[in-house]
CSV table of N, CA, C and O in Angstrom, one decimal:
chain,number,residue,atom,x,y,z
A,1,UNK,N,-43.0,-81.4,168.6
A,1,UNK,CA,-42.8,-81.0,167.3
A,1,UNK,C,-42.0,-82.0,166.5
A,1,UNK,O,-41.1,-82.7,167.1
A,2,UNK,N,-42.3,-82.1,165.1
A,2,UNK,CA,-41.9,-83.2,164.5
A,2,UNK,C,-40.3,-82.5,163.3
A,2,UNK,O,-40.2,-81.2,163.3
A,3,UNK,N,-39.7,-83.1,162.8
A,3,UNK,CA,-38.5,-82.7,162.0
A,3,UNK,C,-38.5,-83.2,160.7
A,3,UNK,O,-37.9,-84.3,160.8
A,4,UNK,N,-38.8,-83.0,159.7
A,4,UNK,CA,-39.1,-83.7,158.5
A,4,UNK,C,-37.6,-83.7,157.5
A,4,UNK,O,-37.1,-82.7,157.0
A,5,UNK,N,-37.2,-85.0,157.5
A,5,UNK,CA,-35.8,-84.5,157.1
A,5,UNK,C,-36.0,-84.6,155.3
A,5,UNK,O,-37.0,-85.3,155.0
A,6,UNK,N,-35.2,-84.1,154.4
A,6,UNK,CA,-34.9,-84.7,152.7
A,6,UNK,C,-35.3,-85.8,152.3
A,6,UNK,O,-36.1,-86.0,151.4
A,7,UNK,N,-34.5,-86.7,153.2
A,7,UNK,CA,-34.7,-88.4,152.4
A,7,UNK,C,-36.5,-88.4,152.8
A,7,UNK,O,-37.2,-89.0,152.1
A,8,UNK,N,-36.8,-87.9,153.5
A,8,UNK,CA,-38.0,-88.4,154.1
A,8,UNK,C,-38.6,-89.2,154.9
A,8,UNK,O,-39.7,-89.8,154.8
A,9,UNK,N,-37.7,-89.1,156.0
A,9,UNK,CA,-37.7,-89.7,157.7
A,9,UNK,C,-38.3,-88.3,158.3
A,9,UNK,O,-38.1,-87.2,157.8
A,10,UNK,N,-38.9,-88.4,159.1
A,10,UNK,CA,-39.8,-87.5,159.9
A,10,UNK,C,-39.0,-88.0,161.8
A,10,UNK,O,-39.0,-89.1,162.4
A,11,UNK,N,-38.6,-87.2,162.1
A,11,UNK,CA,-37.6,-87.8,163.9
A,11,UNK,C,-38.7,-86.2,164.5
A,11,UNK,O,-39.1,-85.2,164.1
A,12,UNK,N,-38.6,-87.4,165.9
A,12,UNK,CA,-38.9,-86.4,166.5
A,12,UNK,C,-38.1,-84.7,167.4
A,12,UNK,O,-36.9,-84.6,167.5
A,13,UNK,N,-38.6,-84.2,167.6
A,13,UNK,CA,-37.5,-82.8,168.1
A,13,UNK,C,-37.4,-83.3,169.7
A,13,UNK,O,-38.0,-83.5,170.7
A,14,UNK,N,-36.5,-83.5,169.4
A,14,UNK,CA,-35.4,-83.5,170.8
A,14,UNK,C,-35.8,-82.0,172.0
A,14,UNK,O,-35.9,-80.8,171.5
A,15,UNK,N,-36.0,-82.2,173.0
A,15,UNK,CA,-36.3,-80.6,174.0
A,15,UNK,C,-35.1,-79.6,173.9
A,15,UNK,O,-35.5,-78.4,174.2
A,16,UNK,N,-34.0,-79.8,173.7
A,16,UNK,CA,-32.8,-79.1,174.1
A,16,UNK,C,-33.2,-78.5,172.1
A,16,UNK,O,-33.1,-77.3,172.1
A,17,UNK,N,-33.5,-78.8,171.2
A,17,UNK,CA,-33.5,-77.8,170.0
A,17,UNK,C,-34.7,-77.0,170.5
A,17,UNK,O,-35.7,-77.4,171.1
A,18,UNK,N,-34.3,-75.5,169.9
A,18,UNK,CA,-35.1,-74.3,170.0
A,18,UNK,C,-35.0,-73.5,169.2
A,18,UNK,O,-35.7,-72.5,169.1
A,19,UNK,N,-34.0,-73.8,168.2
A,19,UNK,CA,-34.1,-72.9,166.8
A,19,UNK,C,-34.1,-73.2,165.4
A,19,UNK,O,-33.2,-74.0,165.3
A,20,UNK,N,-34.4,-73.0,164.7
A,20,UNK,CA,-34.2,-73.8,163.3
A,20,UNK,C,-32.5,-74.0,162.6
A,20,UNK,O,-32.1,-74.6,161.7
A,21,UNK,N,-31.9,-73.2,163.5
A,21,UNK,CA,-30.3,-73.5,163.3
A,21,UNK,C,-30.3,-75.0,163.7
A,21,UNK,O,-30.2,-76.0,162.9
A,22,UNK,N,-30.2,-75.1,165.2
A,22,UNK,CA,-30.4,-76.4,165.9
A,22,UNK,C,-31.1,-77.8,164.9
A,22,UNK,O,-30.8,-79.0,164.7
A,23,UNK,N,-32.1,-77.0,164.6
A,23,UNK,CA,-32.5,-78.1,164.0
A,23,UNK,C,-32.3,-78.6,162.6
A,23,UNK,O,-32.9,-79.7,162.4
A,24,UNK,N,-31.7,-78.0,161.8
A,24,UNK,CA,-30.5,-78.1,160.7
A,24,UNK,C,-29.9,-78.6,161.3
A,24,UNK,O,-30.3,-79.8,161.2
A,25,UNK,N,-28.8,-78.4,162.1
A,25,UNK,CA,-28.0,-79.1,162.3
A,25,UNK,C,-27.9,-81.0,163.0
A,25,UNK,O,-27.2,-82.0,162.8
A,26,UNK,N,-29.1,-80.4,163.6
A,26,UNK,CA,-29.4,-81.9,164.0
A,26,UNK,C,-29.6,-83.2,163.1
A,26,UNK,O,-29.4,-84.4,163.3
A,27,UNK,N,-30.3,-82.5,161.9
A,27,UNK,CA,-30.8,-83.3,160.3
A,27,UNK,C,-29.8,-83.5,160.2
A,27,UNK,O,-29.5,-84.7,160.4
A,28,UNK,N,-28.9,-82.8,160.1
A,28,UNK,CA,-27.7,-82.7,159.2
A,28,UNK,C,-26.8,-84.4,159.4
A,28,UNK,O,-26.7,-85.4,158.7
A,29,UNK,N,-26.3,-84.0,161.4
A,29,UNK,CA,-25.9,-85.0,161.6
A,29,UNK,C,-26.6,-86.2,161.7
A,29,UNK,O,-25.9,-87.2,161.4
A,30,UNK,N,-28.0,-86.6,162.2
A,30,UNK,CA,-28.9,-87.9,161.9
A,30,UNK,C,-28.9,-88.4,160.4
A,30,UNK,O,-28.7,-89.5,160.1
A,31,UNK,N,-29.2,-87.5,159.4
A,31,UNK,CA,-28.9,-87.8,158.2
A,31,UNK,C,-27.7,-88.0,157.7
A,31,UNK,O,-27.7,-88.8,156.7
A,32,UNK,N,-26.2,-87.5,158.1
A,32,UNK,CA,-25.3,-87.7,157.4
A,32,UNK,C,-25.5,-87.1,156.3
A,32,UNK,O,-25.4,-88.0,155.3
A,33,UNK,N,-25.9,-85.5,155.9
A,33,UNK,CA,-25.8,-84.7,155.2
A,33,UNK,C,-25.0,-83.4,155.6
A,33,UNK,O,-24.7,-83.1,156.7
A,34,UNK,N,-24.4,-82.7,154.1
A,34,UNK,CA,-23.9,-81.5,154.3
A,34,UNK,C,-24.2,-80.8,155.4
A,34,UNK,O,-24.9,-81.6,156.2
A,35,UNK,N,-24.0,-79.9,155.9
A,35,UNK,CA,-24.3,-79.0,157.1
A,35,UNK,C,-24.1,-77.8,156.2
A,35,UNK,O,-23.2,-77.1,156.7
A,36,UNK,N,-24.7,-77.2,154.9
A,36,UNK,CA,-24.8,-75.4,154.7
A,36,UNK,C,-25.7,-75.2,154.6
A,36,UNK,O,-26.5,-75.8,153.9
A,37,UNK,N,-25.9,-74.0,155.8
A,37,UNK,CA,-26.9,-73.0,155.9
A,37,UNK,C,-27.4,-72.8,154.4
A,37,UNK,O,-28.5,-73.3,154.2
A,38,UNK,N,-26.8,-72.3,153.5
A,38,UNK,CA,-27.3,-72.0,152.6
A,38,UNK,C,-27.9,-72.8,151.6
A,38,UNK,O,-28.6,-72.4,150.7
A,39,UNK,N,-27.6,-73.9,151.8
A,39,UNK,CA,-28.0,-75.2,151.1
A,39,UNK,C,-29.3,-76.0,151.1
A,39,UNK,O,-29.6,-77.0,150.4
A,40,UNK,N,-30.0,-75.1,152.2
A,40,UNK,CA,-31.1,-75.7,152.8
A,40,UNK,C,-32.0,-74.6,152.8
A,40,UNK,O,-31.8,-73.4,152.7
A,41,UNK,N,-33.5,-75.4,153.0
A,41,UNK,CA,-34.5,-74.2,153.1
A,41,UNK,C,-35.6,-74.7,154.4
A,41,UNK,O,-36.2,-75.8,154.1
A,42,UNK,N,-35.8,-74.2,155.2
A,42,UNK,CA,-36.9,-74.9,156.6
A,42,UNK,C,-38.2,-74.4,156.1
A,42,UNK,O,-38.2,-73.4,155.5
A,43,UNK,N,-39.4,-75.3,156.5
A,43,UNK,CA,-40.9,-74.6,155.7
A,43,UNK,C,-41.7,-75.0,157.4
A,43,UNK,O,-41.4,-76.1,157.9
A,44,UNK,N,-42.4,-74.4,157.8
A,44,UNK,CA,-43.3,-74.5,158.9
A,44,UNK,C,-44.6,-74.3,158.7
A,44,UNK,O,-44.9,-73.1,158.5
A,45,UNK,N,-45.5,-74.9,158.8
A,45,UNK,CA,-46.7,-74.3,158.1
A,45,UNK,C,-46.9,-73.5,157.1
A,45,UNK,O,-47.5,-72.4,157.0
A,46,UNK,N,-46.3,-74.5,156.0
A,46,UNK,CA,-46.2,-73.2,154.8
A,46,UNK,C,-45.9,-72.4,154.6
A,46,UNK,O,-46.3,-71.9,153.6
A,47,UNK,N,-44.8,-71.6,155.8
A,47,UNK,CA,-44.0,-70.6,155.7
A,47,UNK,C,-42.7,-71.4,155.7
A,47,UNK,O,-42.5,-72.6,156.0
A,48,UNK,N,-41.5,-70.1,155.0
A,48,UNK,CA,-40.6,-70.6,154.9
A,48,UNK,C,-39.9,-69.8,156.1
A,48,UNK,O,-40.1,-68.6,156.4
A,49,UNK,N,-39.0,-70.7,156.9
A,49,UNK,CA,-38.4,-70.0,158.1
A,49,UNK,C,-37.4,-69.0,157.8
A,49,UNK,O,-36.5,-69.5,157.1
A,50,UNK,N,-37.0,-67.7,158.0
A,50,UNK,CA,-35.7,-67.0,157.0
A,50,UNK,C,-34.8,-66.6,158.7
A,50,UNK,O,-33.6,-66.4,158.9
A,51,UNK,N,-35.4,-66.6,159.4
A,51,UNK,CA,-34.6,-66.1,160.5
A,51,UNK,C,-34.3,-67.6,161.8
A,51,UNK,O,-35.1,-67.9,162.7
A,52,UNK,N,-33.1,-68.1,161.4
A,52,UNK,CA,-32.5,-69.5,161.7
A,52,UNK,C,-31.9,-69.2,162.9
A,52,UNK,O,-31.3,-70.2,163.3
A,53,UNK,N,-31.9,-68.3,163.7
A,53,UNK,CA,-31.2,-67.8,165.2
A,53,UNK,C,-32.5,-67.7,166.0
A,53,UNK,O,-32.4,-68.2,167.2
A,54,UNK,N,-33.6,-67.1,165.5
A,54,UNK,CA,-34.4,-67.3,166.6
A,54,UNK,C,-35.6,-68.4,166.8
A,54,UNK,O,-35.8,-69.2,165.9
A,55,UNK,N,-36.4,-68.3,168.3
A,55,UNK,CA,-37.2,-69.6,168.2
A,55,UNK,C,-38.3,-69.6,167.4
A,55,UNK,O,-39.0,-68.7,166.8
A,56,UNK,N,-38.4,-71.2,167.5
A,56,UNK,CA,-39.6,-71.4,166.1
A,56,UNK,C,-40.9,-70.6,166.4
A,56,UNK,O,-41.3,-70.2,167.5
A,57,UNK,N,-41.5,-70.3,165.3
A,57,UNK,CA,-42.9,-69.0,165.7
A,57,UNK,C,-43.9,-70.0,166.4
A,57,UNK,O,-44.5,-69.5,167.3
A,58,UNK,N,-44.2,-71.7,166.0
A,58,UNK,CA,-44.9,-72.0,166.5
A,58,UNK,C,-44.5,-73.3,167.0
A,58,UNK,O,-43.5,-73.4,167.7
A,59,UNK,N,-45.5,-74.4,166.6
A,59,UNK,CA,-44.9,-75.9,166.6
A,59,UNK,C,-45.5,-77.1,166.2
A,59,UNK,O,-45.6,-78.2,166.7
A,60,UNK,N,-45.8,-76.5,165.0
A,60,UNK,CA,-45.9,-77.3,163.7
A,60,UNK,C,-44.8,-78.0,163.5
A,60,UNK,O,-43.8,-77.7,164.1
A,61,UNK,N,-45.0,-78.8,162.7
A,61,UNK,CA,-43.7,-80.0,161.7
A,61,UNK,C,-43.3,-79.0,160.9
A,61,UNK,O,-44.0,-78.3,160.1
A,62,UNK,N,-41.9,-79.0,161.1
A,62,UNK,CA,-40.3,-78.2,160.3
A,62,UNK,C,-40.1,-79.3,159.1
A,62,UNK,O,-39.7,-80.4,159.3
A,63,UNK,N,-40.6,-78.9,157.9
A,63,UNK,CA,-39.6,-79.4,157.0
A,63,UNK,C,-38.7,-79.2,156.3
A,63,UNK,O,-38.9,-78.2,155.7
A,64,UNK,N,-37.1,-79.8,155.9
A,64,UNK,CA,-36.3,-79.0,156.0
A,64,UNK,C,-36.0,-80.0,154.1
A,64,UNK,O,-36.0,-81.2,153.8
A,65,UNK,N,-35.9,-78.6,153.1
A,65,UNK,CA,-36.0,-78.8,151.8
A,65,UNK,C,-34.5,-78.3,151.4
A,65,UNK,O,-33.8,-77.4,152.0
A,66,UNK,N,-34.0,-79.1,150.2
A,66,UNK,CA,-33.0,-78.6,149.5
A,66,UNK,C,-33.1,-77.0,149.1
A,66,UNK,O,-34.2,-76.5,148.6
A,67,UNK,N,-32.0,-76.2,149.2
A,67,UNK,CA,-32.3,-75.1,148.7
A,67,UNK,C,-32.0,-74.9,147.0
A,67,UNK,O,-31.2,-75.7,146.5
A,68,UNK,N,-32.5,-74.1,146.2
A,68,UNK,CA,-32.3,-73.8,144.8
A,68,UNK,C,-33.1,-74.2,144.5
A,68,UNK,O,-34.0,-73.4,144.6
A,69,UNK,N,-33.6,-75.6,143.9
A,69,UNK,CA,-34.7,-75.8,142.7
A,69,UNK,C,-34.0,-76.0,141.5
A,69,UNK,O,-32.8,-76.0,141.1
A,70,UNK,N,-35.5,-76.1,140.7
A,70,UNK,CA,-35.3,-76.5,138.9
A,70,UNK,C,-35.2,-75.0,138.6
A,70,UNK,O,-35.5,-74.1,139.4
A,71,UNK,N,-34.7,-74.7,137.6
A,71,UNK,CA,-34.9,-73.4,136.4
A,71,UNK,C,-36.2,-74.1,135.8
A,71,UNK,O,-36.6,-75.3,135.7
A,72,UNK,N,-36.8,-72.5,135.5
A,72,UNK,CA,-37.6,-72.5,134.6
A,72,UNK,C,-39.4,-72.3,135.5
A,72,UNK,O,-39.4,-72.0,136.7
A,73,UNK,N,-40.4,-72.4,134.9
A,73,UNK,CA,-41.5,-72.1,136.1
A,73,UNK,C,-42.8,-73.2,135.2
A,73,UNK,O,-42.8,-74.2,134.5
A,74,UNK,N,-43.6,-72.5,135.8
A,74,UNK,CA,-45.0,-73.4,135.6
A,74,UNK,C,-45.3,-73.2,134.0
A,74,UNK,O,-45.4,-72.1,133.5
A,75,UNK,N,-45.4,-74.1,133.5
A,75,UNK,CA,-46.2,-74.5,131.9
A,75,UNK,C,-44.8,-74.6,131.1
A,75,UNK,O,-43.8,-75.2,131.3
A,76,UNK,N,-45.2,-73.3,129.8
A,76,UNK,CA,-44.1,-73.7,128.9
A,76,UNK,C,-44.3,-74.4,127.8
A,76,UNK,O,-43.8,-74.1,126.8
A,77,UNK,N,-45.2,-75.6,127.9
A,77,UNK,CA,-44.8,-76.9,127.0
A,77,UNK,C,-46.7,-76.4,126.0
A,77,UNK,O,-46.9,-76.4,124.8
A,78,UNK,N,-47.3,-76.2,126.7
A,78,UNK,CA,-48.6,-75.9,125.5
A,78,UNK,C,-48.4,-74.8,124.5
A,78,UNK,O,-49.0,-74.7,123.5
A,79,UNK,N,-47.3,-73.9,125.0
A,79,UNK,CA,-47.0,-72.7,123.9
A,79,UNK,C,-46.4,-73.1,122.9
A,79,UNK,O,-46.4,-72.6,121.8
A,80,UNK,N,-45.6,-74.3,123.2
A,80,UNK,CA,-44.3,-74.9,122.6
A,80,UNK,C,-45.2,-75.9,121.4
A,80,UNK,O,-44.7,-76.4,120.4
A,81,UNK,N,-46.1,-76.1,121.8
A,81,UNK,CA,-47.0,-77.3,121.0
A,81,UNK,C,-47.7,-76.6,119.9
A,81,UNK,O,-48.0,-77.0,118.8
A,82,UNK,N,-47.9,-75.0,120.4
A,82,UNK,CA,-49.0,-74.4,119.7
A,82,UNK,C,-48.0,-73.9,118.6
A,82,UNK,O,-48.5,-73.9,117.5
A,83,UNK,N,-46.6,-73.5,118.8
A,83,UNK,CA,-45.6,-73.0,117.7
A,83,UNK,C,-45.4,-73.9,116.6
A,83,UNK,O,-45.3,-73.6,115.5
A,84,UNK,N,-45.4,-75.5,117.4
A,84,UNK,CA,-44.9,-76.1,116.5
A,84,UNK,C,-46.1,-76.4,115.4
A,84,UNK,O,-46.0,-76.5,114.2
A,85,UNK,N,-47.2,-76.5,116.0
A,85,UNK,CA,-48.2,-77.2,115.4
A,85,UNK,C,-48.8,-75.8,114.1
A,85,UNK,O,-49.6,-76.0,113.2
A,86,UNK,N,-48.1,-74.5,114.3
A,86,UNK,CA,-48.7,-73.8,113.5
A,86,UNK,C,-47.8,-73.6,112.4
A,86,UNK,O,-48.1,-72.8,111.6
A,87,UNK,N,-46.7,-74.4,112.3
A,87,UNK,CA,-45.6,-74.7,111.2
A,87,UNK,C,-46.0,-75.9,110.7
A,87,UNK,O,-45.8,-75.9,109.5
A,88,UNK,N,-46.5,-77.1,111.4
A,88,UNK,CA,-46.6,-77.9,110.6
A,88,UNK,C,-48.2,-77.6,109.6
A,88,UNK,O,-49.3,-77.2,110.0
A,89,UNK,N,-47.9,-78.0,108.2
A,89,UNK,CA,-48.7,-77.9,106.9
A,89,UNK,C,-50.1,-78.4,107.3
A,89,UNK,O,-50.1,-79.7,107.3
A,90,UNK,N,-51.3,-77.8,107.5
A,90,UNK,CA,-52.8,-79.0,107.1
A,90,UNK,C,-52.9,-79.6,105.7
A,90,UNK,O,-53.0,-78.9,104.7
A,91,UNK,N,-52.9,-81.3,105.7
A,91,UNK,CA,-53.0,-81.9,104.9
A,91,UNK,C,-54.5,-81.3,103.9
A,91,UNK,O,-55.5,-80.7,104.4
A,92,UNK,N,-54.2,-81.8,102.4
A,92,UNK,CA,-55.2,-81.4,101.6
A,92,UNK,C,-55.4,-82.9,100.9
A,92,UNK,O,-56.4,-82.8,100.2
A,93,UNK,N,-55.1,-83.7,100.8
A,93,UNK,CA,-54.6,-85.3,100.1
A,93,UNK,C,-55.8,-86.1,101.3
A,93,UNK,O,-55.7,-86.3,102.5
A,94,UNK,N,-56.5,-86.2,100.6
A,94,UNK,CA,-57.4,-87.3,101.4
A,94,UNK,C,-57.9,-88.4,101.6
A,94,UNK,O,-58.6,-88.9,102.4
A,95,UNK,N,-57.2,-89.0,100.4
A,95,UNK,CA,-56.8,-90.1,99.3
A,95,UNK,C,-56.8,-91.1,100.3
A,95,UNK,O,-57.3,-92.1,99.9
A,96,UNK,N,-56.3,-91.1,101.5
A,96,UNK,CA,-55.4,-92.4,102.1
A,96,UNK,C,-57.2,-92.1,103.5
A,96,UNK,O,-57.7,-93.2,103.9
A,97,UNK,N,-57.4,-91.4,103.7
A,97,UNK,CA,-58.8,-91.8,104.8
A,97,UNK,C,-59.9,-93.3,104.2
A,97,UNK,O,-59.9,-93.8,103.1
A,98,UNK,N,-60.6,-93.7,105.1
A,98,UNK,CA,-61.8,-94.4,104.6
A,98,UNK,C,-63.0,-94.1,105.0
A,98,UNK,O,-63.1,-93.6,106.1
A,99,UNK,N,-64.1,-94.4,104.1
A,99,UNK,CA,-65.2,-93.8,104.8
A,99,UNK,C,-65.8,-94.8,105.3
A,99,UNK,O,-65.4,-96.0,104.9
A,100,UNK,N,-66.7,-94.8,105.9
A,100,UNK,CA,-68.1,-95.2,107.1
A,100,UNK,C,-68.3,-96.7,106.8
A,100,UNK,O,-68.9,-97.5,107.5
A,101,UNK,N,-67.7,-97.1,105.4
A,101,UNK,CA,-68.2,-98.6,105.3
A,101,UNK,C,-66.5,-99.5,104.9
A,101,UNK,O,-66.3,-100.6,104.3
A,102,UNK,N,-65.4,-98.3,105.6
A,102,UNK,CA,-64.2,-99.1,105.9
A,102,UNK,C,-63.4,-99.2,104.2
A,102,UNK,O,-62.3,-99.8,104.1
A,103,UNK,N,-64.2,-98.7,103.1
A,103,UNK,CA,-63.1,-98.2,101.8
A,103,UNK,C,-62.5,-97.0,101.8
A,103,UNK,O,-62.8,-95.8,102.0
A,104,UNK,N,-61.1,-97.6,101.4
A,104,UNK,CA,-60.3,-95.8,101.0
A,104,UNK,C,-60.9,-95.4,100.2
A,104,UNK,O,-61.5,-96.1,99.3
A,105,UNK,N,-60.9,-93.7,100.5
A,105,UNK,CA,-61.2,-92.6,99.7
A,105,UNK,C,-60.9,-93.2,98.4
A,105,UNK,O,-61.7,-93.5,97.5
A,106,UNK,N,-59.6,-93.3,98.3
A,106,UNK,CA,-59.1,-93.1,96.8
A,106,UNK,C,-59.4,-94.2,95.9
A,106,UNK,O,-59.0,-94.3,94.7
A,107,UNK,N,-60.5,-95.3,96.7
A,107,UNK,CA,-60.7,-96.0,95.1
A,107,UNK,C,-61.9,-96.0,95.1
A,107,UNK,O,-62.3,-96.5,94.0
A,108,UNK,N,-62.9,-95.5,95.9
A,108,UNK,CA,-63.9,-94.5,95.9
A,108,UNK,C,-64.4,-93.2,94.4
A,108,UNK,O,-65.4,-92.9,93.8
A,109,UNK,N,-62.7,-92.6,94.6
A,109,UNK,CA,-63.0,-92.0,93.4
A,109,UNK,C,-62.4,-92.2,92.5
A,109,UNK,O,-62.3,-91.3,91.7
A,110,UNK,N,-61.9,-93.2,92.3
A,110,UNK,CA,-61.6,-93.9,91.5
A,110,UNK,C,-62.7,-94.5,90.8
A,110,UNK,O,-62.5,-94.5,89.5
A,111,UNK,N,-63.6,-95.0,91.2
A,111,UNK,CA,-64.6,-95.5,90.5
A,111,UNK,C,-65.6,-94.8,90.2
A,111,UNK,O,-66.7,-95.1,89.6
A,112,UNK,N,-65.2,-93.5,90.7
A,112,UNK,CA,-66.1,-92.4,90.2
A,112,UNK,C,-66.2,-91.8,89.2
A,112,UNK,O,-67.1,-91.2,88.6
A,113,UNK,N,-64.7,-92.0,89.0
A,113,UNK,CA,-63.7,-91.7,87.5
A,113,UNK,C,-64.1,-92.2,86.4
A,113,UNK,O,-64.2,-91.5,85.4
A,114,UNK,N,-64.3,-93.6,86.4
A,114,UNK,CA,-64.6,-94.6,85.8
A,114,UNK,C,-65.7,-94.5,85.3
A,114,UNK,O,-65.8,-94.4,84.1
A,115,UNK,N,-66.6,-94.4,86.1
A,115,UNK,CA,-67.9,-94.5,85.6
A,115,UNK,C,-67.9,-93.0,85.1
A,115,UNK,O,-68.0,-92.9,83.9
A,116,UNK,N,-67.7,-91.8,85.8
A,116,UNK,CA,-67.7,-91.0,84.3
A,116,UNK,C,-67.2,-90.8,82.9
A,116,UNK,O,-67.6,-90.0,82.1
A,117,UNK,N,-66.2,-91.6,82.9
A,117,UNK,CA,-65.8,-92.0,81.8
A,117,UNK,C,-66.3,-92.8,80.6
A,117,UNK,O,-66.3,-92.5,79.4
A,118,UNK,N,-66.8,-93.8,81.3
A,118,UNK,CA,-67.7,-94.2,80.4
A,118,UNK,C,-69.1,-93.9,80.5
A,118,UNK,O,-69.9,-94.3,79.7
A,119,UNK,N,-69.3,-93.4,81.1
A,119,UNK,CA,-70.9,-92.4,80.7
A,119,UNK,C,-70.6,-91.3,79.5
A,119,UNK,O,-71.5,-91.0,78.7
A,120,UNK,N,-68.8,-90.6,79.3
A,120,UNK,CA,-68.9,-90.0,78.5
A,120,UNK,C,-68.5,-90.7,77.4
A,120,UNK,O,-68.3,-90.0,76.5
A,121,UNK,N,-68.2,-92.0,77.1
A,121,UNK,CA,-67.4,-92.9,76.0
A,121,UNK,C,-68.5,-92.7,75.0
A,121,UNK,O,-68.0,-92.6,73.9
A,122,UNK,N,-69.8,-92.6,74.9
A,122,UNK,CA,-70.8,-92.8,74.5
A,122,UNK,C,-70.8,-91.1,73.4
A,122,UNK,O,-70.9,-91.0,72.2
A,123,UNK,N,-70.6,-90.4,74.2
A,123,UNK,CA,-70.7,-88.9,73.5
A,123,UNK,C,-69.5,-88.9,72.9
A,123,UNK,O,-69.7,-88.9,71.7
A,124,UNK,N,-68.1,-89.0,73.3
A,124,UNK,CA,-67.0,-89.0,72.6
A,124,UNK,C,-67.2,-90.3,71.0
A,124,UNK,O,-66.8,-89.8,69.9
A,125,UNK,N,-67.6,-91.2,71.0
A,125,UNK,CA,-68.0,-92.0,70.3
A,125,UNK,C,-68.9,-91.3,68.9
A,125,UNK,O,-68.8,-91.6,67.7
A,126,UNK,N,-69.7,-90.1,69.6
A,126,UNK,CA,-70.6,-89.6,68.5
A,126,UNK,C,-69.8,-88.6,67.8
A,126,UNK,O,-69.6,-88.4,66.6
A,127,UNK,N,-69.3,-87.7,69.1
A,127,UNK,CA,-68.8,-86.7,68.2
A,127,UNK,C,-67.5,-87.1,67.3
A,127,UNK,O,-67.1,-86.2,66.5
A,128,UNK,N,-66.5,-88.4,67.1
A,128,UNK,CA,-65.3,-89.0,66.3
A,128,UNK,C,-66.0,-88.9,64.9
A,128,UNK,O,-65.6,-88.2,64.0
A,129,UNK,N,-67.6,-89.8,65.0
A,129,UNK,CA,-68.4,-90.1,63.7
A,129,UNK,C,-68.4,-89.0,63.4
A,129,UNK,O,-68.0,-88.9,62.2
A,130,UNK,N,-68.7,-87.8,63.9
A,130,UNK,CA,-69.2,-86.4,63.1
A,130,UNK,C,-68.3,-85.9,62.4
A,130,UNK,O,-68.5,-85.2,61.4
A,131,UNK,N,-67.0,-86.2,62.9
A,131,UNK,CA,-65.7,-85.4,62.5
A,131,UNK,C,-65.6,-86.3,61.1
A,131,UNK,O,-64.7,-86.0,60.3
């Protein structure tokens, strides 16, 4: 049976350990770590060991994990994107894009302007005469 310690040294189990106390303890001192029970968590085949007095159920590799963890759980951050993103304004100003042949919009219609303009200079011209 193998011992998987924190830092991530893997030692092998000595014959005289038989319980997952023992074998805390033994991390503890090869690593020159704390020694609290409570501080620690043993995982054996993907179980977590909870009863540290008696022998191991099998003899798989013991890995022995900090106990506690982070706050907080899985996701979080896409809800957080979707809040913000539904406060921020959709632009209506389109002025500053370019189209397909790499000119900004805005002098696009600008010369759209233009040329209606003077397509109507022609009519405005007649109706001044009439007045």
């Amino acid at each position: 049976m193998f011992l998987k310690s924190p830092l991530g040294k893997t030692f092998c189990c000595p014959p005289s350990i038989s319980t997952p106390a023992e074998a805390l303890h033994f991390i503890c001192q090869a690593e020159n770590l704390p020694s609290l029970e409570n501080g620690w968590r043993m995982e054996q085949n993907g179980k977590f060991l909870t009863k540290l007095q008696e022998p191991f159920p099998s003899e798989g590799t013991v890995s022995i994990l900090p106990s506690g963890g982070l706050l907080g759980g899985k996701g979080g951050f896409g809800s957080l994107l979707r809040a913000i993103g539904a406060q921020i304004e959709k632009t209506t100003n389109h002025e500053a894009m370019r189209d397909l042949s790499g000119r900004r919009q805005r002098d696009v219609n600008n010369e759209k302007r233009v040329r209606d303009y003077v397509a109507k200079q022609g009519e405005r011209e007649k109706e001044e005469k009439e007045k």
